[in-house]
Structures are given as C-alpha cells and as structure tokens.
Amino acid sequence: MAIWQKKDNSTPEQDRSGSFFSMLPVAIVMCALVLVLAAVAKNVSYTAQGPSLELLDVEKQDITHLSGKSDCLLIYEDDTMGTMGLNEMMSVLSQMRIPFDALECGDVQAEMLADYSELVLSVTHYQYLGEVLGDIRSWVKAGGNLMILYPPELSGSFRSLFDILGVRDCGDSYAVVESLHFSDGFLLGGASRDFAVSDPYDSSMSVYLEDDCEVFAQTSGAYPVPIIWRRNAGRGTVVVDNLGFLEKGYRGLHCAAYSLLGPACIYPVINASAFYIDDFPSPVPSGYAPYIERDYNLSIKDFYSSRWWTDTYNLAKKYGFKYTGMVIEEYSDQVSGIFERNTDMERYLYFGNMLLNLGGEIGLHGYNHMPLVLEDFDYMGLFDSYSQWRSYQDMRNAVNELKNFCASLYPGRTFQVYVPPSNIISEDGIDLLASDFPDIKAIASVYLPGGLAYCQEFQVEENGIISTPRVIAGYILGDYTRLVALSELNFHMVSSHFQHPDDVLDEDRGAELGWANMFANLSDYVDWLYTAVPSIRSMTGSEIAAAVQRYDYIDMTQTRSENGIHLELANFYDEAWFMLRINEGQEIVHISGGECSHLDNTLYLIRAVSNEVDIQFS
Ligand SMILES: [Zn+2]
C-alpha cells in the first residue's frame, strides 16, 4: 500500500533559510547555474539527461481492446442538439473507458433499462420517449443513475421529471449564462476564479431547486442559475447538466458532470503539461515593430534577446517546466530544387542550447513556413500567399535538409516532434513524415477544430504517429481559452500551450497590449495551472507523446464493491494515471497495485504500477 500526500505548493524561489546542510543544495544549484551560464556563453551544448518518460516501442495494432458489458446507456434524439450531444458524449465516455451502448429514442424499450446502471439522455423533446419516461423514473428510484446532458425543450413530458430532478420551479424562458462559478473541489482549478463564457446565448433552464440538490456549478452573480447539480432520488442519483454548450472545448465539464453519478468514478488521464514555442529558433525580422518601439525603444532583434527570451526563460525556471522549440530554417517560399543550408547559426546555438539546458527539446517545424501540401491541396482561397510543394520528393528534401540542419546545430539529439506550419498538413505530408522520417514520433497540431487546421485527439494514429495536440495558445488567453484549459485539465489532466515570438508583432494576437501585459497574462495562466495541480508532470513534446501512448493504449475493466473499485488493466506497460472522484464522503484507506495522491476535495490522482489495482474506501 502506498498513499502519498499532495505535494507542497512551493516554487523554487521561495526562501529556505536554515542550517549549513540545508543551504548546501542551494550552493550546489548556484554552482551548477554558473557552470550552465558559462557553457551557454560559449555555445556549448550539454549532454542532456534522458527523458522523464521513454517512448514505448509498441504498435497500435498490437494493443488489446477489452469488450466488457456496457453499464451505461446513451439515449439520443436524432435532431441537431441530440446528435451533437451524442457525438460529444461518445467521445467523453470512450475516452473515460466507460463501455456504453447508444440508442435512438424510438428504439428504447422499458425492459432494456434493467441492463444498465447509468443512463445519459441527449434528448431535446422528451415526449419522444413516450411511456419510457415513467419507466426511467421508476428505474432511478430503484437505484439507477440518470444524467440529463443538456437543457431540453420545456415540454410537459420533461416537466413530469421535475420531482426526481429536484426542480421546484422553472421559468418559461432560458437564461443567458455569461459567467460560471464552480463550487470548491468540483473541478481542478475551477473554484479559484469565475469563468466568463464567450458567445453566451439563452442556453440554460431558469430553474429554482429543492434544498436537497447539491449544486456544483452555477452562474456568477447575485441570483445564480444552477448549471450542474446532483440529487439523490430514491436509491438512485440524478445529475442535470444545464450548460447547453456541446462542443469539444467543453468536454471536461460534461465528463465532470458524468463523474458525479454513483458512488465513485475513475478514468484514465495523461497527467502532463507542455509548452511549445513556435518558430523558435528561427531567423528574426530586421528593423522595428510599432508596439515594441513604443514600449521599449528596441529593435525586434534586441527585444527578443533582452526582454522576450529573458522573461520567457525565467518563467519556465520559476515553475520548473520545459519548452519544446520548433525550428524554422529560413522564411523563403521555395518549394522545389536544392534547399540551401542557412549558415547564420549563432542565434540557433544561443537560444537552442539555453532551451535544451532548461531540459527542453528541439522539434521540427519546417525548412520554411510552407505547409506540407502538394499542388492538388485546396486552400479554399484562404492562403493566397502560400506556395504548394511541387512534388513529394521536394517535400522530403526540404524536411531532410531541416533535419540535417538541426543535427549539425544540436549533435546527439533526435528530432521527434513535428508541428505543421500554420497547423496545416495534407494526407501526403502526414504519409511522408510517417513513412520516410522514422525519427519523427509525434505531430503536435491543434486540439480544437477550425478552418483548414489539422485537428487531433490525444491518441496514437494507425500509421504509428502519436497525436499530441496543443490545446491553447498565445498571450491573450481570453475567456474561451481559459474555459477550454479548465475543461482539458479536468478531462485529460493536460495542459498544452503554444506561443510564438512574433505574437508581440501581431495586433490580432495582442501586440497592442504591449509585452508586459501579454507576459502577465501568460504568467497568470501558468500560476493558475501549477496552483490547481502542483504535481502535474512538466514534459517536453516527446515526453508528452510517451504519456499519450500509455494513456491511449490503456484499457480497463472495473469491478465495483460497496467500498471499493478493482481495476484490471490491459496494455499496461510500466505506469498509467487515473483521476478518481469519490462522491459519497468517503476517503481512500487502502490501495494496492498503485499509488494515490489527494488532488482536491473528492478528487484523487491514481498512478497504477501494476495491471491490477485495488482501491478501498473508508
Ligand atoms: Zn510557425
């Protein structure tokens, strides 16, 4: 049995006065720092320590899929909201490794309910459920766990469920939700501030609840509207998710709502935080930029060296995280012919070695910034200035030149992570990387869909490439970005941030705010993250890829008892991480086959070290 406690929140710069022996580590660190800085000044590359987590040499085709009995039934209506809810909840449940069946409203029969312990309704018009509604009510009272996935039409049929949902009264119009307040301990990082909702609409039922409802999320302000609540009904539980936003960026909130059903809920997580720097190192524009000149009276080049990098570097040192820098060799639009070597290597050595000495990683972005697409790719008129590669061989030659360039700069390194320029890459480009560049293990494109962007899930693809999408980006870090970050911290226990040095030149990315404000936004995010989960693992692009492999491959069957959960894991290699929510006021008293740390209130982080994990509650 091993139970470890939440790690302390101290950051490295906190004062640690005391005896000679307590000062000794400080002295050693100082000496090491001096040596590191001396080495950097001479552009000497250090021999790096090995990664904190090694990539697995396991093919996706070789993993086992368990086919346990489905305990969860997802009932959906074939309309717009019902289908959106179905799609989102299928992603949420499958990634939580909860076996489920999905049925359209009209195909549900009362006797089916007895086969399930959880029921999720992605339904807009409850009258379509007909007499089954009465059976659902009886099923809950007999011990079933029901989740209403989104606010439906306020029909008489839906109102007939109010007594088990704990709704005392409900207005005829829907409430516009502009800001969310989460109760303490419901979400990691959720209670430390309220979260504004971008693009609010009349999304949520204006309900007034019975006193025995437990509210986990509500609107901010003097007259809060309940957004997520739970109520015991007979021997069962109901959870109402009154949010009404059914899109990828909110999956973590629906996952958290689902995890309130029943006595406890456990699901695998990645447990990683990564920070990417786009186009870094790369050639720097000459001359001046308006907002940098306004605030600092420095050229772009001098600003990057003296302010931007100093602040960015120190932030990583303060919180102990690592950067993955994505190299661009030059900025031409050349897409055929001989790709000449960039001989101006000074900046690459200076910045690249500092980044590596921080424990970071160098990844491949492009010989130039032209996405890996051939001439048959349709840019839909969006990127008129982009040239398309003449041939597969030209793309290969360019990536090869970039790889050789990096190898000459950073000897002994392997370049395993690729970020597509402008987040665009064609099937041909992906095939090229997968088949001709075996060193490239991971592609880090974007998590959220949009435009022509190559949008990913955290998973290993059939071609063996590990998809490690970046979730949020930039230095504005507005309302939506914050909510998405909160959602992913609680869904995958992941943070993946992407910044570009030239964000400070671009008004659309916040340049007018000035660097001081932009950096303050990023610092605030980082502080929120490491306060919410001090123990989250800070990782490079390759390390998070290794974590995604283990996360994606793991499968599990769970056996519940009154006071515990027993997990049997498939595709377990050396470790696997899980988030556990215990709903009924219990605590973990024993765990075997794993270790456990208390995250917040009812949330625990479990590290499996064996393919069988047994968790006992008090
Ligand atoms: Zn770029």
PDB file of C-alpha atoms in Angstrom, residues 342-493:
ATOM      1  CA  ASN A 342      21.236  28.503 -43.577  1.00  0.00           C
ATOM      2  CA  THR A 343      24.759  29.396 -42.451  1.00  0.00           C
ATOM      3  CA  ASP A 344      23.739  32.057 -39.915  1.00  0.00           C
ATOM      4  CA  MET A 345      23.809  29.739 -36.919  1.00  0.00           C
ATOM      5  CA  GLU A 346      24.608  31.998 -33.988  1.00  0.00           C
ATOM      6  CA  ARG A 347      21.049  32.567 -32.778  1.00  0.00           C
ATOM      7  CA  TYR A 348      20.126  28.914 -33.212  1.00  0.00           C
ATOM      8  CA  LEU A 349      23.027  27.909 -30.997  1.00  0.00           C
ATOM      9  CA  TYR A 350      22.439  30.559 -28.356  1.00  0.00           C
ATOM     10  CA  PHE A 351      18.680  30.158 -27.905  1.00  0.00           C
ATOM     11  CA  GLY A 352      18.539  26.463 -28.741  1.00  0.00           C
ATOM     12  CA  ASN A 353      21.197  25.492 -26.221  1.00  0.00           C
ATOM     13  CA  MET A 354      19.616  27.588 -23.495  1.00  0.00           C
ATOM     14  CA  LEU A 355      16.297  25.897 -24.182  1.00  0.00           C
ATOM     15  CA  LEU A 356      17.955  22.478 -24.103  1.00  0.00           C
ATOM     16  CA  ASN A 357      19.795  23.293 -20.900  1.00  0.00           C
ATOM     17  CA  LEU A 358      16.433  24.014 -19.300  1.00  0.00           C
ATOM     18  CA  GLY A 359      15.547  20.383 -20.013  1.00  0.00           C
ATOM     19  CA  GLY A 360      13.670  21.332 -23.178  1.00  0.00           C
ATOM     20  CA  GLU A 361      13.537  19.803 -26.622  1.00  0.00           C
ATOM     21  CA  ILE A 362      14.084  20.898 -30.204  1.00  0.00           C
ATOM     22  CA  GLY A 363      11.419  19.875 -32.710  1.00  0.00           C
ATOM     23  CA  LEU A 364      10.921  20.259 -36.455  1.00  0.00           C
ATOM     24  CA  HIS A 365       8.593  22.916 -37.861  1.00  0.00           C
ATOM     25  CA  GLY A 366       9.785  23.497 -41.417  1.00  0.00           C
ATOM     26  CA  TYR A 367      12.643  24.237 -43.755  1.00  0.00           C
ATOM     27  CA  ASN A 368      10.442  27.256 -44.430  1.00  0.00           C
ATOM     28  CA  HIS A 369       6.881  28.033 -43.322  1.00  0.00           C
ATOM     29  CA  MET A 370       5.101  26.419 -46.290  1.00  0.00           C
ATOM     30  CA  PRO A 371       2.711  23.672 -45.059  1.00  0.00           C
ATOM     31  CA  LEU A 372       3.426  20.170 -46.362  1.00  0.00           C
ATOM     32  CA  VAL A 373       0.771  20.115 -49.090  1.00  0.00           C
ATOM     33  CA  LEU A 374       1.097  19.271 -52.770  1.00  0.00           C
ATOM     34  CA  GLU A 375      -0.411  21.227 -55.651  1.00  0.00           C
ATOM     35  CA  ASP A 376      -3.720  19.324 -55.518  1.00  0.00           C
ATOM     36  CA  PHE A 377      -4.436  20.601 -51.985  1.00  0.00           C
ATOM     37  CA  ASP A 378      -7.362  23.034 -51.765  1.00  0.00           C
ATOM     38  CA  TYR A 379      -6.576  26.092 -49.655  1.00  0.00           C
ATOM     39  CA  MET A 380     -10.205  27.239 -50.171  1.00  0.00           C
ATOM     40  CA  GLY A 381      -8.856  30.659 -51.179  1.00  0.00           C
ATOM     41  CA  LEU A 382      -7.644  31.305 -47.624  1.00  0.00           C
ATOM     42  CA  PHE A 383      -3.872  31.364 -48.012  1.00  0.00           C
ATOM     43  CA  ASP A 384      -3.116  33.035 -51.317  1.00  0.00           C
ATOM     44  CA  SER A 385       0.483  33.782 -50.396  1.00  0.00           C
ATOM     45  CA  TYR A 386       1.329  30.138 -49.689  1.00  0.00           C
ATOM     46  CA  SER A 387       3.176  28.085 -52.270  1.00  0.00           C
ATOM     47  CA  GLN A 388       2.400  24.407 -52.644  1.00  0.00           C
ATOM     48  CA  TRP A 389       5.175  21.831 -52.927  1.00  0.00           C
ATOM     49  CA  ARG A 390       5.929  20.684 -56.444  1.00  0.00           C
ATOM     50  CA  SER A 391       6.409  17.032 -55.537  1.00  0.00           C
ATOM     51  CA  TYR A 392       6.547  14.537 -52.731  1.00  0.00           C
ATOM     52  CA  GLN A 393      10.306  14.360 -53.288  1.00  0.00           C
ATOM     53  CA  ASP A 394      10.609  18.143 -52.843  1.00  0.00           C
ATOM     54  CA  MET A 395       8.788  17.946 -49.507  1.00  0.00           C
ATOM     55  CA  ARG A 396      11.058  15.097 -48.475  1.00  0.00           C
ATOM     56  CA  ASN A 397      14.203  17.005 -49.480  1.00  0.00           C
ATOM     57  CA  ALA A 398      13.116  20.076 -47.512  1.00  0.00           C
ATOM     58  CA  VAL A 399      12.305  18.145 -44.328  1.00  0.00           C
ATOM     59  CA  ASN A 400      15.549  16.259 -44.730  1.00  0.00           C
ATOM     60  CA  GLU A 401      17.527  19.500 -45.010  1.00  0.00           C
ATOM     61  CA  LEU A 402      15.816  20.827 -41.869  1.00  0.00           C
ATOM     62  CA  LYS A 403      16.629  17.625 -40.009  1.00  0.00           C
ATOM     63  CA  ASN A 404      20.286  17.759 -41.093  1.00  0.00           C
ATOM     64  CA  PHE A 405      20.482  21.445 -40.200  1.00  0.00           C
ATOM     65  CA  CYS A 406      19.208  20.678 -36.679  1.00  0.00           C
ATOM     66  CA  ALA A 407      21.555  17.706 -36.364  1.00  0.00           C
ATOM     67  CA  SER A 408      24.505  19.973 -37.194  1.00  0.00           C
ATOM     68  CA  LEU A 409      23.372  22.520 -34.594  1.00  0.00           C
ATOM     69  CA  TYR A 410      22.463  20.118 -31.806  1.00  0.00           C
ATOM     70  CA  PRO A 411      24.601  16.987 -32.191  1.00  0.00           C
ATOM     71  CA  GLY A 412      23.457  13.868 -30.403  1.00  0.00           C
ATOM     72  CA  ARG A 413      19.810  14.954 -30.369  1.00  0.00           C
ATOM     73  CA  THR A 414      16.921  13.206 -32.058  1.00  0.00           C
ATOM     74  CA  PHE A 415      14.162  15.353 -33.503  1.00  0.00           C
ATOM     75  CA  GLN A 416      10.980  13.514 -32.705  1.00  0.00           C
ATOM     76  CA  VAL A 417       8.259  16.169 -32.648  1.00  0.00           C
ATOM     77  CA  TYR A 418       6.792  17.966 -35.647  1.00  0.00           C
ATOM     78  CA  VAL A 419       4.445  20.969 -35.654  1.00  0.00           C
ATOM     79  CA  PRO A 420       2.787  21.719 -39.025  1.00  0.00           C
ATOM     80  CA  PRO A 421       3.324  25.337 -40.184  1.00  0.00           C
ATOM     81  CA  SER A 422       0.035  27.238 -39.790  1.00  0.00           C
ATOM     82  CA  ASN A 423      -1.373  23.948 -38.388  1.00  0.00           C
ATOM     83  CA  ILE A 424      -1.933  22.783 -41.957  1.00  0.00           C
ATOM     84  CA  ILE A 425      -0.734  19.472 -43.352  1.00  0.00           C
ATOM     85  CA  SER A 426      -2.168  17.210 -46.034  1.00  0.00           C
ATOM     86  CA  GLU A 427      -2.523  13.437 -46.009  1.00  0.00           C
ATOM     87  CA  ASP A 428       0.536  13.370 -48.295  1.00  0.00           C
ATOM     88  CA  GLY A 429       2.507  15.368 -45.752  1.00  0.00           C
ATOM     89  CA  ILE A 430       1.481  13.071 -42.908  1.00  0.00           C
ATOM     90  CA  ASP A 431       2.345   9.999 -45.002  1.00  0.00           C
ATOM     91  CA  LEU A 432       5.753  11.494 -45.755  1.00  0.00           C
ATOM     92  CA  LEU A 433       6.569  12.009 -42.085  1.00  0.00           C
ATOM     93  CA  ALA A 434       5.213   8.603 -41.052  1.00  0.00           C
ATOM     94  CA  SER A 435       6.975   6.604 -43.733  1.00  0.00           C
ATOM     95  CA  ASP A 436      10.177   8.494 -44.584  1.00  0.00           C
ATOM     96  CA  PHE A 437      11.137  10.008 -41.226  1.00  0.00           C
ATOM     97  CA  PRO A 438      11.002   7.249 -38.627  1.00  0.00           C
ATOM     98  CA  ASP A 439      12.629   9.522 -36.030  1.00  0.00           C
ATOM     99  CA  ILE A 440       9.507  11.709 -36.020  1.00  0.00           C
ATOM    100  CA  LYS A 441       7.233  10.129 -33.419  1.00  0.00           C
ATOM    101  CA  ALA A 442       4.710  12.868 -32.707  1.00  0.00           C
ATOM    102  CA  ILE A 443       2.766  15.546 -34.567  1.00  0.00           C
ATOM    103  CA  ALA A 444       1.577  18.392 -32.368  1.00  0.00           C
ATOM    104  CA  SER A 445      -1.146  20.223 -34.291  1.00  0.00           C
ATOM    105  CA  VAL A 446      -4.298  21.693 -32.713  1.00  0.00           C
ATOM    106  CA  TYR A 447      -6.962  20.192 -30.430  1.00  0.00           C
ATOM    107  CA  LEU A 448      -9.873  22.420 -31.401  1.00  0.00           C
ATOM    108  CA  PRO A 449     -11.296  22.332 -34.920  1.00  0.00           C
ATOM    109  CA  GLY A 450     -11.243  25.435 -37.124  1.00  0.00           C
ATOM    110  CA  GLY A 451     -10.650  26.389 -40.760  1.00  0.00           C
ATOM    111  CA  LEU A 452      -8.115  24.205 -42.544  1.00  0.00           C
ATOM    112  CA  ALA A 453      -6.327  23.245 -39.342  1.00  0.00           C
ATOM    113  CA  TYR A 454      -5.283  19.651 -38.800  1.00  0.00           C
ATOM    114  CA  CYS A 455      -7.334  18.885 -35.684  1.00  0.00           C
ATOM    115  CA  GLN A 456      -6.317  15.994 -33.433  1.00  0.00           C
ATOM    116  CA  GLU A 457      -7.314  13.887 -30.442  1.00  0.00           C
ATOM    117  CA  PHE A 458      -4.772  12.688 -27.870  1.00  0.00           C
ATOM    118  CA  GLN A 459      -4.111   9.306 -29.430  1.00  0.00           C
ATOM    119  CA  VAL A 460      -1.775   7.113 -31.452  1.00  0.00           C
ATOM    120  CA  GLU A 461      -2.749   7.042 -35.126  1.00  0.00           C
ATOM    121  CA  GLU A 462      -2.893   3.906 -37.271  1.00  0.00           C
ATOM    122  CA  ASN A 463       0.345   4.979 -39.001  1.00  0.00           C
ATOM    123  CA  GLY A 464       2.118   4.974 -35.623  1.00  0.00           C
ATOM    124  CA  ILE A 465       2.378   8.760 -35.283  1.00  0.00           C
ATOM    125  CA  ILE A 466       1.390   9.995 -31.826  1.00  0.00           C
ATOM    126  CA  SER A 467      -1.027  12.917 -31.918  1.00  0.00           C
ATOM    127  CA  THR A 468      -0.220  15.404 -29.155  1.00  0.00           C
ATOM    128  CA  PRO A 469      -2.434  18.385 -29.929  1.00  0.00           C
ATOM    129  CA  ARG A 470      -1.815  21.808 -28.461  1.00  0.00           C
ATOM    130  CA  VAL A 471      -4.892  22.950 -26.571  1.00  0.00           C
ATOM    131  CA  ILE A 472      -4.385  26.685 -26.080  1.00  0.00           C
ATOM    132  CA  ALA A 473      -2.118  29.368 -27.497  1.00  0.00           C
ATOM    133  CA  GLY A 474      -0.805  32.881 -27.286  1.00  0.00           C
ATOM    134  CA  TYR A 475      -0.607  35.703 -24.786  1.00  0.00           C
ATOM    135  CA  ILE A 476      -4.192  36.983 -24.756  1.00  0.00           C
ATOM    136  CA  LEU A 477      -5.611  33.912 -23.033  1.00  0.00           C
ATOM    137  CA  GLY A 478      -9.179  35.170 -23.212  1.00  0.00           C
ATOM    138  CA  ASP A 479     -12.397  33.806 -21.725  1.00  0.00           C
ATOM    139  CA  TYR A 480     -12.877  30.876 -24.092  1.00  0.00           C
ATOM    140  CA  THR A 481      -9.232  29.851 -23.857  1.00  0.00           C
ATOM    141  CA  ARG A 482      -9.478  29.796 -20.074  1.00  0.00           C
ATOM    142  CA  LEU A 483     -12.584  27.623 -20.127  1.00  0.00           C
ATOM    143  CA  VAL A 484     -11.048  25.207 -22.607  1.00  0.00           C
ATOM    144  CA  ALA A 485      -7.919  24.978 -20.458  1.00  0.00           C
ATOM    145  CA  LEU A 486     -10.077  24.244 -17.409  1.00  0.00           C
ATOM    146  CA  SER A 487     -12.008  21.632 -19.365  1.00  0.00           C
ATOM    147  CA  GLU A 488      -8.895  19.801 -20.567  1.00  0.00           C
ATOM    148  CA  LEU A 489      -7.204  19.957 -17.190  1.00  0.00           C
ATOM    149  CA  ASN A 490     -10.168  18.031 -15.828  1.00  0.00           C
ATOM    150  CA  PHE A 491     -10.796  15.735 -18.804  1.00  0.00           C
ATOM    151  CA  HIS A 492      -7.274  14.587 -19.729  1.00  0.00           C
ATOM    152  CA  MET A 493      -5.413  16.310 -16.907  1.00  0.00           C
TER     153      MET A 493
END
